[in-house]
Short mmCIF file of C-alpha atoms in Angstrom, two decimals:
data_model
loop_
_atom_site.label_atom_id
_atom_site.label_comp_id
_atom_site.label_asym_id
_atom_site.label_seq_id
_atom_site.Cartn_x
_atom_site.Cartn_y
_atom_site.Cartn_z
CA MET U 1 -0.84 -9.04 -26.54
CA LYS U 2 1.84 -6.81 -28.93
CA LYS U 3 4.93 -5.55 -27.50
CA LYS U 4 4.94 -1.85 -27.51
CA LYS U 5 7.64 0.76 -26.08
CA ASN U 6 4.73 2.76 -23.89
CA TYR U 7 1.99 2.30 -22.75
CA LYS U 8 -1.51 3.49 -21.76
CA VAL U 9 -2.44 1.62 -18.54
CA ILE U 10 -4.76 1.41 -15.70
CA GLY U 11 -3.53 1.47 -12.40
CA ILE U 12 -5.92 0.03 -9.64
CA MET U 13 -4.97 -0.23 -5.75
CA THR U 14 -7.10 -1.40 -3.64
CA GLY U 15 -4.99 -1.01 0.07
CA THR U 16 -4.65 -2.37 3.48
CA SER U 17 -6.47 0.81 5.02
CA MET U 18 -9.45 -0.86 3.16
CA ASP U 19 -10.65 2.70 3.19
CA GLY U 20 -11.45 2.98 -0.80
CA ILE U 21 -9.85 2.61 -4.26
CA ASP U 22 -7.28 4.35 -6.36
CA ILE U 23 -7.02 4.40 -9.51
CA SER U 24 -4.74 6.07 -12.22
CA TYR U 25 -4.28 6.42 -16.10
CA CYS U 26 -0.69 6.35 -17.05
CA PHE U 27 1.51 6.13 -19.98
CA THR U 28 4.80 4.80 -19.16
CA ASN U 29 7.55 2.79 -20.43
CA GLY U 30 7.90 0.67 -16.92
CA LEU U 31 11.71 2.34 -17.08
CA ASN U 32 12.49 5.50 -16.27
CA LYS U 33 9.10 7.24 -17.66
CA ILE U 34 5.40 8.09 -16.23
CA LYS U 35 2.50 10.40 -17.17
CA ILE U 36 0.22 10.55 -15.48
CA LEU U 37 -3.47 10.98 -17.67
CA ASN U 38 -5.82 11.09 -15.58
CA GLU U 39 -6.19 9.76 -11.74
CA LYS U 40 -8.78 9.71 -8.62
CA SER U 41 -9.47 8.13 -5.18
CA TYR U 42 -13.07 7.26 -4.67
CA ASN U 43 -14.10 6.70 -0.77
CA TYR U 44 -15.83 3.93 0.34
CA PRO U 45 -19.11 4.17 2.40
CA ILE U 46 -17.91 3.39 5.55
CA SER U 47 -20.36 -0.19 5.86
CA THR U 48 -18.45 -0.86 2.43
CA GLN U 49 -14.64 -0.26 4.53
CA ASN U 50 -16.74 -2.03 7.61
CA SER U 51 -17.77 -5.02 5.29
CA ILE U 52 -14.32 -5.30 3.75
CA LYS U 53 -12.84 -5.67 6.97
CA LYS U 54 -14.92 -8.33 8.38
CA ILE U 55 -13.62 -10.41 5.60
CA LYS U 56 -10.39 -10.78 7.76
CA LEU U 57 -12.71 -12.39 10.47
CA SER U 58 -14.50 -15.00 7.99
CA ASN U 59 -13.61 -18.29 7.41
CA LEU U 60 -11.85 -18.49 4.57
CA SER U 61 -10.72 -21.82 4.75
CA ASN U 62 -14.94 -22.17 2.97
CA LYS U 63 -13.84 -22.07 -0.87
CA LYS U 64 -17.73 -21.15 -1.29
CA ASN U 65 -17.29 -18.07 1.37
CA THR U 66 -14.00 -17.01 -0.16
CA ALA U 67 -15.70 -17.01 -3.72
CA LYS U 68 -18.70 -14.83 -2.48
CA TYR U 69 -16.26 -12.32 -1.13
CA ASP U 70 -14.27 -12.18 -4.02
CA LYS U 71 -17.00 -12.11 -5.72
CA ASN U 72 -17.95 -9.00 -3.90
CA ILE U 73 -14.81 -7.53 -4.24
CA THR U 74 -14.87 -8.27 -7.90
CA GLU U 75 -18.05 -5.69 -8.39
CA ILE U 76 -16.40 -2.81 -6.51
CA ILE U 77 -13.41 -2.77 -8.71
CA ILE U 78 -15.48 -3.18 -11.24
CA ASN U 79 -18.23 -0.20 -10.49
CA TYR U 80 -15.96 1.93 -9.51
CA LEU U 81 -13.70 1.60 -13.02
CA LYS U 82 -17.11 2.04 -14.87
CA LYS U 83 -17.03 5.24 -12.85
CA PHE U 84 -13.70 6.58 -13.30
CA LEU U 85 -13.60 5.49 -17.26
CA LYS U 86 -16.81 7.46 -17.52
CA GLU U 87 -15.90 10.76 -15.61
CA PHE U 88 -12.54 10.98 -17.45
CA HIS U 89 -14.42 9.99 -21.16
CA ILE U 90 -11.94 7.32 -21.31
CA PRO U 91 -12.09 4.83 -24.39
CA LYS U 92 -11.91 1.27 -23.80
CA LYS U 93 -9.25 1.28 -27.10
CA ASP U 94 -7.13 4.17 -25.57
CA ILE U 95 -6.22 1.57 -22.50
CA ASP U 96 -3.49 -0.84 -23.30
CA PHE U 97 -3.85 -2.71 -20.09
CA ILE U 98 -5.52 -2.95 -16.62
CA SER U 99 -2.61 -3.68 -13.79
CA LEU U 100 -4.45 -4.91 -10.76
CA SER U 101 -2.91 -5.25 -7.29
CA GLY U 102 -6.39 -6.53 -5.64
CA GLN U 103 -8.02 -6.48 -2.25
CA THR U 104 -4.94 -7.81 0.01
CA ILE U 105 -7.05 -10.25 2.96
CA ILE U 106 -4.54 -12.32 3.94
CA HIS U 107 -0.58 -12.00 3.81
CA LEU U 108 1.38 -14.64 5.47
CA PRO U 109 4.93 -15.09 3.85
CA LYS U 110 6.47 -17.99 6.44
CA LYS U 111 3.43 -20.26 4.39
CA LYS U 112 4.14 -18.77 0.99
CA PHE U 113 0.59 -17.45 1.21
CA THR U 114 -1.12 -14.54 0.15
CA LEU U 115 -4.89 -13.88 -0.97
CA GLN U 116 -5.93 -10.51 -2.94
CA LEU U 117 -9.73 -10.85 -3.72
CA GLY U 118 -10.94 -9.22 -6.92
CA ASN U 119 -10.69 -11.88 -10.21
CA PRO U 120 -8.24 -10.16 -12.91
CA ASN U 121 -10.22 -12.95 -15.32
CA PHE U 122 -13.39 -11.51 -15.00
CA ILE U 123 -12.95 -8.46 -14.73
CA SER U 124 -10.80 -8.79 -18.44
CA LYS U 125 -13.72 -10.21 -19.59
CA TYR U 126 -15.76 -7.81 -18.53
CA PHE U 127 -14.77 -4.79 -20.09
CA LYS U 128 -12.87 -6.81 -23.36
CA LEU U 129 -9.49 -5.87 -21.43
CA ASN U 130 -6.13 -7.55 -20.56
CA VAL U 131 -5.82 -7.40 -17.57
CA VAL U 132 -1.74 -8.20 -15.60
CA SER U 133 -2.34 -8.89 -11.67
CA ASP U 134 -1.37 -11.78 -8.94
CA PHE U 135 2.20 -9.75 -8.53
CA ARG U 136 3.14 -11.46 -5.75
CA ILE U 137 2.66 -14.76 -6.14
CA LYS U 138 6.10 -15.49 -8.05
CA ASP U 139 8.05 -13.67 -5.44
CA LEU U 140 6.90 -16.06 -2.85
CA LEU U 141 7.14 -19.42 -3.99
CA ASN U 142 10.92 -17.91 -4.36
CA GLY U 143 11.78 -17.47 -0.84
CA GLY U 144 10.16 -13.51 -0.86
CA GLN U 145 8.07 -12.12 1.15
CA GLY U 146 6.11 -11.16 -1.36
CA ALA U 147 5.52 -7.27 -0.09
CA PRO U 148 6.44 -4.08 -0.61
CA ILE U 149 5.81 -5.15 -4.09
CA GLY U 150 5.94 -1.69 -5.62
CA SER U 151 9.64 -0.41 -4.54
CA TYR U 152 10.99 -0.04 -8.26
CA TYR U 153 8.28 2.79 -8.51
CA HIS U 154 9.53 4.11 -5.20
CA LYS U 155 13.40 4.19 -6.60
CA LEU U 156 12.26 5.84 -9.99
CA LEU U 157 10.70 9.02 -8.03
CA ILE U 158 14.08 8.52 -5.32
CA ASN U 159 15.96 9.17 -8.68
CA LYS U 160 14.32 11.98 -9.79
CA ILE U 161 13.58 14.10 -6.31
CA ASN U 162 16.46 13.19 -4.56
CA PRO U 163 18.93 10.09 -4.40
CA ASN U 164 19.91 10.73 -0.62
CA SER U 165 15.76 9.82 0.23
CA ALA U 166 13.74 7.19 1.43
CA ILE U 167 10.64 7.33 0.99
CA ILE U 168 7.76 5.68 3.35
CA ASN U 169 4.26 4.98 2.46
CA LEU U 170 1.42 5.05 5.65
CA GLY U 171 -1.28 3.46 4.66
CA GLY U 172 -2.76 0.29 6.51
CA VAL U 173 1.28 -0.64 6.97
CA ALA U 174 4.12 1.23 6.84
CA ASN U 175 7.16 0.51 4.51
CA PHE U 176 10.10 2.17 2.65
CA SER U 177 12.38 2.04 -0.06
CA LEU U 178 15.77 3.95 -0.25
CA ILE U 179 19.16 3.57 -2.66
CA ASN U 180 22.19 2.65 -0.20
CA ARG U 181 25.23 2.35 -2.39
CA ASN U 182 23.40 1.41 -4.80
CA THR U 183 21.36 -0.40 -4.06
CA LEU U 184 17.28 -0.64 -3.64
CA ILE U 185 16.24 -1.82 0.10
CA SER U 186 12.50 -1.87 1.02
CA SER U 187 10.69 -3.29 3.63
CA ASP U 188 7.46 -2.66 5.57
CA ILE U 189 8.35 -1.30 9.05
CA GLY U 190 5.54 -1.55 11.59
CA PRO U 191 2.20 -0.51 11.49
CA ALA U 192 -0.05 2.81 10.21
CA ASN U 193 -3.34 3.54 9.36
CA ALA U 194 -4.84 0.30 10.21
CA ILE U 195 -4.60 0.13 14.00
CA THR U 196 -5.82 3.72 14.43
CA ASP U 197 -8.10 3.78 11.88
CA ASP U 198 -9.97 0.65 13.38
CA LEU U 199 -9.45 2.48 16.55
CA MET U 200 -11.77 5.53 15.89
CA PHE U 201 -14.58 3.52 14.19
CA TYR U 202 -14.57 1.48 17.04
CA PHE U 203 -14.83 4.82 19.55
CA PHE U 204 -16.22 7.44 17.24
CA LYS U 205 -18.16 5.47 14.11
CA LYS U 206 -15.88 7.57 12.00
CA LYS U 207 -13.38 5.89 9.26
CA PHE U 208 -9.94 8.30 10.38
CA ASP U 209 -8.49 10.89 13.10
CA ILE U 210 -8.63 13.63 11.05
CA ASN U 211 -5.59 15.35 10.41
CA GLY U 212 -4.28 13.61 13.98
CA ASN U 213 -6.70 16.37 15.80
CA LEU U 214 -8.21 13.55 19.07
CA ALA U 215 -4.51 12.35 19.19
CA SER U 216 -2.69 15.39 19.57
CA LYS U 217 -4.71 15.52 22.61
CA GLY U 218 -4.26 12.25 24.11
CA LYS U 219 -1.39 10.58 25.97
CA LYS U 220 1.18 7.68 25.40
CA ASP U 221 0.50 4.45 27.49
CA ILE U 222 4.02 3.92 28.53
CA ARG U 223 3.24 -0.54 28.89
CA ILE U 224 1.34 -0.65 25.59
CA THR U 225 3.84 1.13 23.77
CA GLU U 226 6.66 -0.81 25.83
CA LEU U 227 5.16 -4.07 24.44
CA TYR U 228 4.85 -3.22 20.93
CA LYS U 229 8.26 -2.34 21.13
CA LYS U 230 9.23 -6.44 22.02
CA ASN U 231 7.49 -8.19 19.45
CA SER U 232 10.17 -9.94 17.19
CA PHE U 233 8.74 -8.01 14.54
CA PHE U 234 11.53 -5.42 15.42
CA LYS U 235 14.15 -8.04 16.06
CA LYS U 236 13.68 -9.16 12.09
CA LYS U 237 16.38 -8.11 9.19
CA PHE U 238 14.82 -6.10 6.37
CA PRO U 239 13.12 -6.99 4.02
CA THR U 240 10.32 -7.88 5.31
CA SER U 241 6.64 -7.51 5.47
CA LEU U 242 3.38 -7.68 7.50
CA ASP U 243 -0.36 -8.39 7.63
CA ARG U 244 -2.41 -6.27 8.79
CA ASN U 245 -3.46 -7.51 11.60
CA ASN U 246 -0.11 -8.51 12.79
CA PHE U 247 -0.63 -6.14 15.69
CA TYR U 248 -4.09 -6.38 16.05
CA TYR U 249 -3.38 -7.96 19.43
CA LEU U 250 -2.94 -4.63 20.77
CA PHE U 251 -6.08 -2.79 20.14
CA LYS U 252 -7.69 -5.13 22.22
CA LYS U 253 -5.33 -3.17 24.47
CA LEU U 254 -5.95 -0.25 23.30
CA LYS U 255 -9.86 -0.07 22.90
CA LYS U 256 -9.94 0.25 26.92
CA LEU U 257 -8.27 3.10 27.15
CA GLU U 258 -9.59 6.69 27.24
CA PRO U 259 -10.43 7.50 23.53
CA LYS U 260 -7.32 10.35 22.79
CA ASN U 261 -5.00 7.79 25.04
CA ALA U 262 -5.74 5.00 22.51
CA LEU U 263 -5.01 7.05 19.35
CA ASN U 264 -2.54 8.92 20.56
CA THR U 265 -0.37 5.51 21.43
CA SER U 266 -1.70 3.80 18.21
CA SER U 267 0.48 6.82 16.36
CA HIS U 268 3.45 6.32 18.91
CA PHE U 269 3.57 2.72 17.35
CA THR U 270 4.37 4.33 13.63
CA ILE U 271 6.69 6.74 15.15
CA HIS U 272 8.79 4.40 16.93
CA SER U 273 9.04 2.31 13.65
CA ILE U 274 10.27 5.31 11.77
CA ILE U 275 12.55 6.61 14.33
CA LYS U 276 13.60 2.99 14.68
CA LEU U 277 14.65 2.99 10.56
CA THR U 278 16.22 5.83 10.85
CA ASP U 279 18.88 4.89 13.33
CA HIS U 280 19.43 1.97 11.32
CA LYS U 281 23.07 1.95 10.25
CA ILE U 282 20.86 2.02 6.48
CA PHE U 283 20.09 4.85 6.93
CA LYS U 284 23.23 6.83 7.15
CA ASN U 285 23.42 9.40 3.81
CA ILE U 286 19.80 9.85 3.80
CA ASN U 287 18.63 13.20 4.35
CA GLU U 288 15.33 13.66 3.80
CA ILE U 289 12.16 11.45 4.05
CA ILE U 290 9.28 11.49 1.24
CA PHE U 291 5.74 10.24 2.89
CA THR U 292 2.96 8.86 0.74
CA GLY U 293 -0.10 7.37 1.74
CA GLY U 294 -3.50 8.21 4.10
CA GLY U 295 -1.26 8.74 7.09
CA ARG U 296 1.18 11.22 5.51
CA LYS U 297 -2.17 13.27 6.27
CA ASN U 298 -1.11 12.92 10.24
CA LYS U 299 -0.38 16.14 11.35
CA TYR U 300 0.88 15.15 14.76
CA ILE U 301 2.78 12.40 13.65
CA LEU U 302 4.58 14.74 11.19
CA LYS U 303 5.48 17.39 13.74
CA SER U 304 6.51 14.32 16.60
CA LEU U 305 9.46 12.94 14.01
CA ARG U 306 10.06 16.81 13.15
CA ASN U 307 10.55 17.55 16.83
CA LEU U 308 12.54 13.80 17.16
CA ARG U 309 14.64 14.03 13.88
CA LYS U 310 15.75 17.94 13.63
CA ASN U 311 18.52 16.86 10.95
CA ILE U 312 15.86 15.21 8.42
CA LYS U 313 13.25 17.35 6.29
CA PHE U 314 10.40 15.52 5.74
CA SER U 315 8.48 16.03 2.88
CA LEU U 316 5.18 14.73 1.24
CA ILE U 317 5.79 13.44 -1.77
CA ASP U 318 2.44 16.47 -3.08
CA ASP U 319 5.48 18.85 -2.61
CA TYR U 320 6.85 17.05 -5.30
CA LYS U 321 3.67 17.55 -7.75
CA PHE U 322 2.42 13.81 -7.33
CA ASN U 323 -0.73 13.24 -5.36
CA GLY U 324 0.02 11.18 -2.00
CA ASP U 325 -3.42 9.65 -2.22
CA LEU U 326 -2.44 7.64 -6.07
CA LEU U 327 0.96 6.62 -5.55
CA GLU U 328 0.16 3.37 -5.33
CA ALA U 329 -2.18 3.54 -8.32
CA GLN U 330 -0.23 4.34 -10.38
CA MET U 331 3.20 2.05 -8.95
CA PHE U 332 0.63 -0.81 -10.25
CA ALA U 333 0.47 0.90 -13.30
CA TYR U 334 4.01 1.22 -13.82
CA ILE U 335 5.01 -2.30 -12.58
CA GLY U 336 2.24 -3.64 -14.82
CA VAL U 337 4.77 -2.53 -17.30
CA ARG U 338 7.70 -4.22 -15.97
CA SER U 339 5.87 -7.55 -15.69
CA ILE U 340 4.44 -7.67 -19.49
CA LYS U 341 8.37 -6.80 -20.51
CA LYS U 342 10.01 -8.69 -18.08
CA LEU U 343 12.06 -6.90 -15.96
CA ILE U 344 12.59 -7.10 -12.51
CA LEU U 345 9.82 -6.66 -10.21
CA SER U 346 11.78 -7.46 -6.34
CA SER U 347 15.19 -8.45 -5.38
CA GLN U 348 16.57 -9.61 -2.30
CA SER U 349 17.26 -6.08 -0.58
CA THR U 350 13.36 -5.68 -2.04
CA THR U 351 11.79 -8.21 -0.66
CA GLY U 352 14.32 -10.87 0.64
CA VAL U 353 13.65 -13.03 -2.84
CA LYS U 354 16.33 -15.63 -3.37
CA LYS U 355 17.64 -13.69 -6.95
CA SER U 356 15.69 -10.76 -9.02
CA ILE U 357 12.82 -11.92 -10.25
CA SER U 358 9.92 -9.68 -12.61
CA GLY U 359 6.30 -11.59 -11.48
CA GLY U 360 2.55 -11.08 -12.25
CA LYS U 361 0.20 -12.63 -14.53
CA LEU U 362 -1.75 -11.68 -17.57
CA TYR U 363 -5.00 -12.48 -17.79
CA LYS U 364 -5.56 -12.34 -21.98
CA PHE U 365 -9.20 -11.32 -22.66
CA ASN U 366 -9.89 -13.42 -26.22
CA TYR U 367 -11.10 -10.88 -29.07
CA GLU U 368 -12.25 -13.74 -31.20
#
């Protein structure tokens, strides 16, 4: 692929919430510049969301099963990308490449294993475009957690908005990025939307708790919350990462509660993780938390945090004219360019990798 200073990239994100696909068409140099050209979030029908969630419970040790699910996810990605290109009248000649996260199904850093479905080779052939993907693998093989992988995009935004701020992404899992003494630090910190969304479907056959309204009417279950706090995850040093189902054992207890109490309790899991982060020594000079991801719309969580930490400003990335539903799609466009340019994607303080490295794999379309 021809080397350029700036690239026009399609970033695609299918997150751990498994509720939809985000697509962002960006112009970026992977360094200090990004311009959003077009972008949109597409929500999955609840049937699609549940079919993806069930993949985790399937026997993926069978290669035929994995191939079938990979084909299904690939078709979903292709269909929505076709829709996006048509909707915004984007000719393929104006796209340098596609940067694809893939749908994370399993993430087991201790075993140096991660599985993202969505076949970049097939997507490349279908659209006759180059695709960059597989961002986590090199990090895992070099001793890292493989996540969060988009920290350097957060770094760009932190420096633009407020160097003393932290960005917290509330997707299926919650993760943060901040700069402490000129060092970029990132880590997962606990569950965000995953458990609450699963409870909403279990109790009400709905995708999520709008604004945290139902959670706000419930009461926290102390016993289950204490079990949560005792999880060995909270004894680990940053950086560390989570699989979507690491706290699923608590879901089985939560679903026995009255629905509003279950939702309130699961919301307090997220609140506790964020409060625990604000008490950490790396947070000493941080005066603002900027939320992104679907969970930023949970007014109950934000109100609770503001009451508990009045000395910290709590903002939404949208306040700074970035779409919080699409930040991770932008992020993959940005780190895709960093991958092409062999720039750093992860470091010891962002994923625990032994040394700072780039990552990702280029799937070239053969134009001949």
